[in-house]
CSV table of C-alpha atoms in Angstrom, one decimal:
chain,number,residue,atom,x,y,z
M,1,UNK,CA,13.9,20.4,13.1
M,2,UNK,CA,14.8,16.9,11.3
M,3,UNK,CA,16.3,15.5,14.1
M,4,UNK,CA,19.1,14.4,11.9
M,5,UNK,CA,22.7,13.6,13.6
M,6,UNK,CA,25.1,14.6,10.6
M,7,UNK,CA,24.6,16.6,7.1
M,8,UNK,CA,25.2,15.3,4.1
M,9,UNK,CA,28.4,14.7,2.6
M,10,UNK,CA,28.9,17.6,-0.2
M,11,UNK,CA,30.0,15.6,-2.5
M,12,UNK,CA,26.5,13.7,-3.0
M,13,UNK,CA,24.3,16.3,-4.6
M,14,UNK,CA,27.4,16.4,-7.4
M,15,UNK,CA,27.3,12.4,-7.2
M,16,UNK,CA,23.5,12.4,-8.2
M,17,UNK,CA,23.3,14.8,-10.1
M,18,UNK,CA,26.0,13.0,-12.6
M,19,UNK,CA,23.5,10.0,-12.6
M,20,UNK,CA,20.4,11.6,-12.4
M,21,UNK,CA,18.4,9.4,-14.2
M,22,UNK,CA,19.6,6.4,-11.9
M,23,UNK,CA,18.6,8.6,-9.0
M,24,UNK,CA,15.2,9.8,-10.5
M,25,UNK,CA,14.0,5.9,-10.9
M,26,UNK,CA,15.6,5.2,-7.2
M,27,UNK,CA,12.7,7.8,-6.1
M,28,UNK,CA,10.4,5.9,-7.5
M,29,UNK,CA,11.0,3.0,-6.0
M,30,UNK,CA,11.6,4.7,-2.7
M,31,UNK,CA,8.4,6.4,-2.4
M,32,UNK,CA,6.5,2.9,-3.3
M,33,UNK,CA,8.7,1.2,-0.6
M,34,UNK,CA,7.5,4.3,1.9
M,35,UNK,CA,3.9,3.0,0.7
M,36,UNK,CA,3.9,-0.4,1.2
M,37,UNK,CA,6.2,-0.4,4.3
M,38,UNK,CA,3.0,2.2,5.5
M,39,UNK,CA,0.7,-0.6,4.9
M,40,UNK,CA,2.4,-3.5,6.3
M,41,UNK,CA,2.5,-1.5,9.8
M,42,UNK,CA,-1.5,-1.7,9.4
M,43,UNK,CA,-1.5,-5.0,9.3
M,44,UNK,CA,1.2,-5.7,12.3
M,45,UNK,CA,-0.6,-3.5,14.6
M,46,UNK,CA,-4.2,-4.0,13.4
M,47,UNK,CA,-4.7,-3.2,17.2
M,48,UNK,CA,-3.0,-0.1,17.7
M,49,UNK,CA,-5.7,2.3,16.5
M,50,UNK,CA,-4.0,5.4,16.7
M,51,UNK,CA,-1.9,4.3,14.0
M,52,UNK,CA,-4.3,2.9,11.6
M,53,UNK,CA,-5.8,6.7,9.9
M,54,UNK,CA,-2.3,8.2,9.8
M,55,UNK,CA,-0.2,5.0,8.2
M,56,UNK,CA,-3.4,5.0,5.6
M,57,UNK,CA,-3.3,8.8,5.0
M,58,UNK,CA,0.5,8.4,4.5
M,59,UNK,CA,0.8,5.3,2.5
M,60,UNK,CA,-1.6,7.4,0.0
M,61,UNK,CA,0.6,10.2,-0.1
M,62,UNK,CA,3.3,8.1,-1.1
M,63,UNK,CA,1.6,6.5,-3.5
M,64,UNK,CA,0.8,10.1,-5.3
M,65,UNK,CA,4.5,11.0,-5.0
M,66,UNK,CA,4.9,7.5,-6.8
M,67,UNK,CA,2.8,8.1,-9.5
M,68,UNK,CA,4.1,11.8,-10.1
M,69,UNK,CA,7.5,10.5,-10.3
M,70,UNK,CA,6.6,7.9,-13.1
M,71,UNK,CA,5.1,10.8,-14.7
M,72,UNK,CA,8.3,13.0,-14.9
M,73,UNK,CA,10.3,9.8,-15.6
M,74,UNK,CA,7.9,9.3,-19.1
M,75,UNK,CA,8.0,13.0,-19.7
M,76,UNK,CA,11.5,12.6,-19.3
M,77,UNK,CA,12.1,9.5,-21.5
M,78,UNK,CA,13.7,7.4,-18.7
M,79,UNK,CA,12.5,4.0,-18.5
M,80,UNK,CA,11.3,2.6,-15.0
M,81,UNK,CA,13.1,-0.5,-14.4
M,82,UNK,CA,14.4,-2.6,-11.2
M,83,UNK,CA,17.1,-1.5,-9.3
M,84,UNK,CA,19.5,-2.7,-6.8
M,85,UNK,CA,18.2,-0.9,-3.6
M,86,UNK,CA,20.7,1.1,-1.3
M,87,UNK,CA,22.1,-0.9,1.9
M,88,UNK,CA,20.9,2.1,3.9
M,89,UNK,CA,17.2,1.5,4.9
M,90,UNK,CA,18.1,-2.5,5.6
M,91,UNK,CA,21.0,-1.1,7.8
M,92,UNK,CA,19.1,1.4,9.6
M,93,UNK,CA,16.7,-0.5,10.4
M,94,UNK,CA,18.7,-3.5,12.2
M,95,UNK,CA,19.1,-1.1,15.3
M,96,UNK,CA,15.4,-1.8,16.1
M,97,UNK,CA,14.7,-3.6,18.8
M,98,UNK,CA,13.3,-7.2,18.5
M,99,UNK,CA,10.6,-7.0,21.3
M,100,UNK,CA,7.6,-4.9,21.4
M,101,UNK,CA,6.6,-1.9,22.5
M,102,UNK,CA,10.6,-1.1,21.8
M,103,UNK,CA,9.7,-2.5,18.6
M,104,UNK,CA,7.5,-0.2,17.1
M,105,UNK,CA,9.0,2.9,18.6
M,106,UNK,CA,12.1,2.0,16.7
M,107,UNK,CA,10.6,1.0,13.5
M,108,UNK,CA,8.4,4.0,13.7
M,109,UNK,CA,11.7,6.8,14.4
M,110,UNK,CA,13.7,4.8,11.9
M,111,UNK,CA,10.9,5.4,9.4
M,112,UNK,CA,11.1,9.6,11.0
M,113,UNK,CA,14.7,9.2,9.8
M,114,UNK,CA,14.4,7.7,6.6
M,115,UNK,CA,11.6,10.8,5.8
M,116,UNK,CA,14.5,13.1,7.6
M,117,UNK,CA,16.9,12.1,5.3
M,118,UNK,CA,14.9,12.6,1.7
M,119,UNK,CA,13.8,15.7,2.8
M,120,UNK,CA,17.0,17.0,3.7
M,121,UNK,CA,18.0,15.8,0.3
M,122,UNK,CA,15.6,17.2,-1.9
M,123,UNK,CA,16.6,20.2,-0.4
M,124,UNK,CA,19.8,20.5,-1.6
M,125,UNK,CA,18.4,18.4,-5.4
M,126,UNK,CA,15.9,21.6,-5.6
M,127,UNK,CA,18.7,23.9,-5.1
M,128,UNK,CA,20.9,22.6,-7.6
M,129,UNK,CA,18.9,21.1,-10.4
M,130,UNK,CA,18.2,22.7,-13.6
M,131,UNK,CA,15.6,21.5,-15.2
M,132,UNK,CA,12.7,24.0,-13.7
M,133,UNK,CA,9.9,21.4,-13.3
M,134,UNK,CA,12.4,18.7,-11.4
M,135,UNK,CA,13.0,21.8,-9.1
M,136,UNK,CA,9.7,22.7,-8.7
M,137,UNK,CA,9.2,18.8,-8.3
M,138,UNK,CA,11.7,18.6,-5.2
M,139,UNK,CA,11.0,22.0,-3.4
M,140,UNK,CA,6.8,20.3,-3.4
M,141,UNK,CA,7.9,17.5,-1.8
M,142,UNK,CA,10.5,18.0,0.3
M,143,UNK,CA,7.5,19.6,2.6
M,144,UNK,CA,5.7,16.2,2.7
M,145,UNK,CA,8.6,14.7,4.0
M,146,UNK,CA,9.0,16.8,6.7
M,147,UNK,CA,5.8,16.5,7.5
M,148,UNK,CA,6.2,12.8,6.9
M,149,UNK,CA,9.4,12.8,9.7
M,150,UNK,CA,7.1,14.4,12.2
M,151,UNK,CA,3.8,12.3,11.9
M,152,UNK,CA,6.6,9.1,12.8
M,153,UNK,CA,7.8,11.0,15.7
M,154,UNK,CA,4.3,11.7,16.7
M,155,UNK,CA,3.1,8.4,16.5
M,156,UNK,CA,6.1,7.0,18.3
M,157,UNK,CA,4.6,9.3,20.9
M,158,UNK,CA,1.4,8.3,20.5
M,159,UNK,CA,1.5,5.0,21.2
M,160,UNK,CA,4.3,5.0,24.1
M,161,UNK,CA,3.7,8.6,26.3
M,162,UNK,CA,5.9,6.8,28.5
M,163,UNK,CA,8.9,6.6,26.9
M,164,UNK,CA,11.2,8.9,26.2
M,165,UNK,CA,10.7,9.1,22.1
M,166,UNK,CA,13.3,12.7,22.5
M,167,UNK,CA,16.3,10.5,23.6
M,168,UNK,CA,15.7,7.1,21.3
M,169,UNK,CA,15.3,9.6,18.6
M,170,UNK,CA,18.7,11.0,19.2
M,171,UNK,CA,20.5,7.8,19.3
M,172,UNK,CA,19.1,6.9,15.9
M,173,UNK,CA,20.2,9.3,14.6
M,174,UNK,CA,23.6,8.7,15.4
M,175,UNK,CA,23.1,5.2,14.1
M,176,UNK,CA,21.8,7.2,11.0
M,177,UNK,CA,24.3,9.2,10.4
M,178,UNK,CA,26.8,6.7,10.5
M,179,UNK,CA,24.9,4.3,8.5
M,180,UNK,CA,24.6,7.1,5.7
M,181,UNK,CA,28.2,7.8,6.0
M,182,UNK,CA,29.1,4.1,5.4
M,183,UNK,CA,27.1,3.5,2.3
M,184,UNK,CA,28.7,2.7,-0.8
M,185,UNK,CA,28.4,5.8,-3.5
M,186,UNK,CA,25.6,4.7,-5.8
M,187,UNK,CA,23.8,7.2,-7.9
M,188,UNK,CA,20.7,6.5,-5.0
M,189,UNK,CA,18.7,9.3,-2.6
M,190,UNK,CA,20.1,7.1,0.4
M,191,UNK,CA,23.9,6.3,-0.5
T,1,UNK,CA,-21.3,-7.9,-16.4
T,2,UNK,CA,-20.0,-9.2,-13.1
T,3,UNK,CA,-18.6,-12.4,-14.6
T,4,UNK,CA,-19.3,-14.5,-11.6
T,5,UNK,CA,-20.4,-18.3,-12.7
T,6,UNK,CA,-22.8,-18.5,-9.5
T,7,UNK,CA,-25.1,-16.2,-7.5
T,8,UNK,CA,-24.1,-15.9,-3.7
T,9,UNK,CA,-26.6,-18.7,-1.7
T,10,UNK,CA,-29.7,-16.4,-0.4
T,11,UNK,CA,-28.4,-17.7,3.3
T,12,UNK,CA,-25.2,-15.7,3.2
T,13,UNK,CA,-26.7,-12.7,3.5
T,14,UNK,CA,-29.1,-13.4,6.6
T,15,UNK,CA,-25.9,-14.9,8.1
T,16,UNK,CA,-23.6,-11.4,7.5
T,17,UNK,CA,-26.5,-9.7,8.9
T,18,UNK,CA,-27.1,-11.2,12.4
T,19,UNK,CA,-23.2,-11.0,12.9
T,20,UNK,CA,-23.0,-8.1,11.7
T,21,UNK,CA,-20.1,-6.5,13.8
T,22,UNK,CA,-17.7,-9.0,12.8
T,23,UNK,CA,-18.6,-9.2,8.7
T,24,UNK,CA,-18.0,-4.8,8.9
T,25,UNK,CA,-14.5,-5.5,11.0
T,26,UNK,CA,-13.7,-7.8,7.7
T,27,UNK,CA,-14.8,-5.4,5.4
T,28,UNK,CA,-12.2,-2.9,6.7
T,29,UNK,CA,-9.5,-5.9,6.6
T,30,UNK,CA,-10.5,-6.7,2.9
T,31,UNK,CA,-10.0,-3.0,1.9
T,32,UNK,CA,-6.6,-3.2,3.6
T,33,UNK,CA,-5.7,-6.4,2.2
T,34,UNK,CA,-6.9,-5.0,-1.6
T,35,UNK,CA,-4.9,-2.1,-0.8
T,36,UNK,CA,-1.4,-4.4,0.4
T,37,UNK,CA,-2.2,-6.8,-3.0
T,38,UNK,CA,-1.8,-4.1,-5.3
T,39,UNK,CA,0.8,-2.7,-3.9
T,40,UNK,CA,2.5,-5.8,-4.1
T,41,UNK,CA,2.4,-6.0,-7.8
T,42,UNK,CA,3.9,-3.1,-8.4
T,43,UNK,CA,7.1,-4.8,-6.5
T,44,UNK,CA,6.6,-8.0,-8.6
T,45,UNK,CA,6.1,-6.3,-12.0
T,46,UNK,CA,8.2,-2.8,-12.3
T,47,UNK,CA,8.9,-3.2,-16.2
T,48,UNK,CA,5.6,-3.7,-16.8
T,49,UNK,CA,4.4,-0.2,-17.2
T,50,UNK,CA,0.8,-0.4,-18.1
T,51,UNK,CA,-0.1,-1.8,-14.3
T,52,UNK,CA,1.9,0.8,-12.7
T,53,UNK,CA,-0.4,3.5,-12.3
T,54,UNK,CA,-3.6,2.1,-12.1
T,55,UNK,CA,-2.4,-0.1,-9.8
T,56,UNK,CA,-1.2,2.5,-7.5
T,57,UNK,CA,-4.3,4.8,-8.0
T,58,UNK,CA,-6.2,1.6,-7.0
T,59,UNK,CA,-4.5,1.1,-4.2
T,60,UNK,CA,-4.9,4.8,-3.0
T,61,UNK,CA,-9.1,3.9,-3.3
T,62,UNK,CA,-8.6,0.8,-1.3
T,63,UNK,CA,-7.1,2.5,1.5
T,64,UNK,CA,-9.4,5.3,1.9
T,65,UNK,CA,-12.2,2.8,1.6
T,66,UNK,CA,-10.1,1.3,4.8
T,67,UNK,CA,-10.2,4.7,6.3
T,68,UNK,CA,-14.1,5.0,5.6
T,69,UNK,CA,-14.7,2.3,6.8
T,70,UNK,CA,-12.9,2.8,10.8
T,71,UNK,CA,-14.4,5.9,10.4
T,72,UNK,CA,-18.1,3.7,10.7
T,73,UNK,CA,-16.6,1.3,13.1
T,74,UNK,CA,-16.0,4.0,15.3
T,75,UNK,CA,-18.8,5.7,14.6
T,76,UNK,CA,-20.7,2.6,15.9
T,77,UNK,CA,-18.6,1.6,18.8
T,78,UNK,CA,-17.1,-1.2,17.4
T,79,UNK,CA,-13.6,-2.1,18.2
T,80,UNK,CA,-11.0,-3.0,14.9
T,81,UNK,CA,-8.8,-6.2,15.8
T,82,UNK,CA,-7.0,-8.9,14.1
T,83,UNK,CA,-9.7,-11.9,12.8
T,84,UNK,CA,-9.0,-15.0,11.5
T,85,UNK,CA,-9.5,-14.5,7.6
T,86,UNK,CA,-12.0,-16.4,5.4
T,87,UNK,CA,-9.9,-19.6,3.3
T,88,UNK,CA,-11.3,-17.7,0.3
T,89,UNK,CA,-8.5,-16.0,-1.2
T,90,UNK,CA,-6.1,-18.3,-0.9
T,91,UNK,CA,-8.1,-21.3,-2.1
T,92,UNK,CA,-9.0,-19.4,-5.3
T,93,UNK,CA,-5.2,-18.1,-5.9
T,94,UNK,CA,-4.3,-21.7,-5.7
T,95,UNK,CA,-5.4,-21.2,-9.4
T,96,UNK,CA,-2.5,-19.6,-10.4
T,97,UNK,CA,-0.3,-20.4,-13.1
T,98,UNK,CA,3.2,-20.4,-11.6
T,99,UNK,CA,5.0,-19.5,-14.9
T,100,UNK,CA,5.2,-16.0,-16.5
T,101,UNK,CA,2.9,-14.4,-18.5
T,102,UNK,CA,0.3,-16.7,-17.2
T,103,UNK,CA,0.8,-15.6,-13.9
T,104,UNK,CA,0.2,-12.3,-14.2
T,105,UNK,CA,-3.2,-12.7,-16.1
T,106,UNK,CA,-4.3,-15.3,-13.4
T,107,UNK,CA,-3.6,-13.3,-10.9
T,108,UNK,CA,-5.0,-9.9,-12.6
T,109,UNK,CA,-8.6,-11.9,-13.1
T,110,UNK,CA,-8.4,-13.3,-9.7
T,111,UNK,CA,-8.4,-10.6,-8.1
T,112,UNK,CA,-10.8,-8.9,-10.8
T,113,UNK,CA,-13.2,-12.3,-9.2
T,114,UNK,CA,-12.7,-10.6,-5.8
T,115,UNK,CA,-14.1,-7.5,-6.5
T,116,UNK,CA,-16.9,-9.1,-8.4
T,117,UNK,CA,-17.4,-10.9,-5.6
T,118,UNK,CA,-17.5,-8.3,-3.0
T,119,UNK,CA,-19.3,-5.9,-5.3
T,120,UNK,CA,-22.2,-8.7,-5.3
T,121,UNK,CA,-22.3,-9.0,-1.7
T,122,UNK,CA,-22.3,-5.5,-1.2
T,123,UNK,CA,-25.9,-4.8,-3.5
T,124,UNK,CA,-27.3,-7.4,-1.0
T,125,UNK,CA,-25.8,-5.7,1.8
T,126,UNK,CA,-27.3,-2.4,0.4
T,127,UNK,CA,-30.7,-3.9,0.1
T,128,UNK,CA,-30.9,-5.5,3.8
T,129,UNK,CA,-28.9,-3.4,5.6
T,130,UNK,CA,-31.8,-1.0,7.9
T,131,UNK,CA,-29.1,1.4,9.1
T,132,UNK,CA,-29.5,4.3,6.8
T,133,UNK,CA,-25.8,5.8,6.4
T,134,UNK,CA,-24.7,2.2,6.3
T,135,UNK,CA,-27.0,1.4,3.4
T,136,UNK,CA,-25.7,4.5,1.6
T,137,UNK,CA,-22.2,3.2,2.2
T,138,UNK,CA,-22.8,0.1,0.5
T,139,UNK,CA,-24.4,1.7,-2.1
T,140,UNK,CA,-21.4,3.9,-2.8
T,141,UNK,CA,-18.9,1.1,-2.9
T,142,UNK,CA,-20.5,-1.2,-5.3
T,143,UNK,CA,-19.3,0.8,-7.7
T,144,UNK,CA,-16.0,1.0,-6.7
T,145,UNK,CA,-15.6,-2.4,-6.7
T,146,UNK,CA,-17.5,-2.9,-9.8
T,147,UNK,CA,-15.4,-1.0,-11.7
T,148,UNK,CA,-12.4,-2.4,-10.1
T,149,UNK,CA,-13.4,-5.4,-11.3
T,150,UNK,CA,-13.4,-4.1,-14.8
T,151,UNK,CA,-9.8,-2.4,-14.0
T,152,UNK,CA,-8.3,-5.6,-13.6
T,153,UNK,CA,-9.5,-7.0,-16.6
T,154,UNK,CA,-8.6,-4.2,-19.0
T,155,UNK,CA,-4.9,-4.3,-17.2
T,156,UNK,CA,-4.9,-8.6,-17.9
T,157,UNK,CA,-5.9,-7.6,-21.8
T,158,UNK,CA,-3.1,-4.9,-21.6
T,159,UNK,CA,0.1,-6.8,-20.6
T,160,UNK,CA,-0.6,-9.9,-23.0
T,161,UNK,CA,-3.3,-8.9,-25.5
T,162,UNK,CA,-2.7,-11.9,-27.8
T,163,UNK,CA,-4.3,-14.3,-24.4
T,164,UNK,CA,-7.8,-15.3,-24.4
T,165,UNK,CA,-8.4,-13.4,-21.5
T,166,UNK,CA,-12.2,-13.6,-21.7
T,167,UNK,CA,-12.0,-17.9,-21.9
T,168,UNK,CA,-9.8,-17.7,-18.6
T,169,UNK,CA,-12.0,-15.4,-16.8
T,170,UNK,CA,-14.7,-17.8,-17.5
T,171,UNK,CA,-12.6,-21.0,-16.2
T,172,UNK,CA,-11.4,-19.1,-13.0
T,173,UNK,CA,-15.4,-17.7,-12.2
T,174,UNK,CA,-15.8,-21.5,-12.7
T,175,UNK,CA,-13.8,-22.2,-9.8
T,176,UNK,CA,-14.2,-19.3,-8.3
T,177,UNK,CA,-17.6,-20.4,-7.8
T,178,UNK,CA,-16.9,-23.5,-6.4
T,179,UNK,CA,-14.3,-21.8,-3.7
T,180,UNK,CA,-17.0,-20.0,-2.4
T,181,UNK,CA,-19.6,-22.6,-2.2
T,182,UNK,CA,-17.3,-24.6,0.0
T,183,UNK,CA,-16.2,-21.6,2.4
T,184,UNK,CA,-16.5,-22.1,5.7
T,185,UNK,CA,-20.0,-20.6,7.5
T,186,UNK,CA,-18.4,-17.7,9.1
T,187,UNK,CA,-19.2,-14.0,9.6
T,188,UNK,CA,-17.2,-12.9,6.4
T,189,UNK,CA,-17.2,-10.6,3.4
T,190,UNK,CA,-16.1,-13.7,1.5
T,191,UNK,CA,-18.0,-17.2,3.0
């Protein structure tokens, strides 16, 4: 269902979970980048309205998520700060093609993969976490990202019938998957 | 209670009006743009924690404004593209302060100018629109904007409370003022 090429290494749930404040912030930030990358697709393709309501509705949602992860960081007592981002997204994203419609297609499944990825992640956070409101916390929203991965994959659809979204996907994810694989071990959601 | 230094010229108004089409498709771009600024900040200013959330939850009301307001382009048949934007933002963030803290607050009251602004032009909308859900519309989003406006100001006092935010506002209404009066005549939100 998430499209996704390879599973997670075992060893990262144990990873974040050793640093879990360091990965609790990197949510954060990640769910503001979701936002704002959202938003900057509405103004790329101001003329591709089938885009425009579903990047808004989704840039919203990420926005909440944002805001509900600063509040578990204060009722935590971990301090929002700037971090050095993971390598993966920048990675990923240097398999999309440079002219348009590729273009969007590619930005549009790497984003599905991205959403693929956290959700498959949370999964396994809620699983092994704890603390019963961080659980509670990932098994929420690990839902909105899979519905996040599938609104990408429609869109891709949306706005190229023609092409055959199935078999980009599929290499993308095996770009993905070895991206993922390649990333240094920080304490991050995508490393 | 707006804090603007000068009244919008009684021609700006007839002029949104018989180009009307074009001043609603700006609108919808202004909301977008609102929506992208605030986002912004919270990539420019992570440690400062008092901006975080209302910045975010701002930006969540900008974009559904943007969503209300396709939903009325569409409604009247009127199709969303890319315009060439009014010189008025830029020309009044030319105000700026480039250091730190002074940055911040410049740009917190700037764009507390902007929604003065636009909350100003919408009450004349309002009034001289004939279109009745369009009236309402206007009539609903003044207050938004009006108490964005106020938002931004509180946030400026928050982050540096020992600035004489009030004497700045004044100086950049001051020249906020004079941006507008020499915008260029076209069919915009802010011209």
């Amino acid at each position: 269902m998430l499209n996704l090429a390879q599973a997670t290494d075992p060893g990262w749930v144990q990873r974040a979970l050793a640093d879990l404040d360091e990965v609790l912030i990197d949510h954060a930030h990640c769910e503001k980048k979701a936002a704002s990358t959202a938003v900057s697709l509405l103004f790329r393709y101001p003329e591709r309205h089938e885009l425009l309501e579903p990047l808004s509705q989704l840039a919203r949602e990420e926005l909440e998520h944002f805001e509900l992860m600063l509040g578990h960081l204060d009722r935590l007592g971990i301090r929002f700060y700037r971090q050095l981002p993971s390598p993966y997204a920048g990675e990923l994203m240097k398999a999309i093609r440079p002219n348009e419609p590729e273009r969007a297609v590619d930005t549009l499944l790497c984003l599905s993969l991205i959403e693929a990825r956290s959700c498959e992640r949370m999964k396994l956070l809620a699983d092994a976490l704890e603390e019963p409101s961080l659980r509670e916390l990932y098994a929420s929203l690990l839902a909105s990202e899979a519905r996040h991965h599938q609104t990408y994959v429609d869109l891709a659809r949306a706005i190229e019938p023609d092409v055959d979204v199935r078999g980009r996907l599929r290499e993308l994810a095996q770009h993905e998957a070895s991206v993922i694989a390649a990333s240094p071990e920080m304490p991050r959601m995508h490393a």
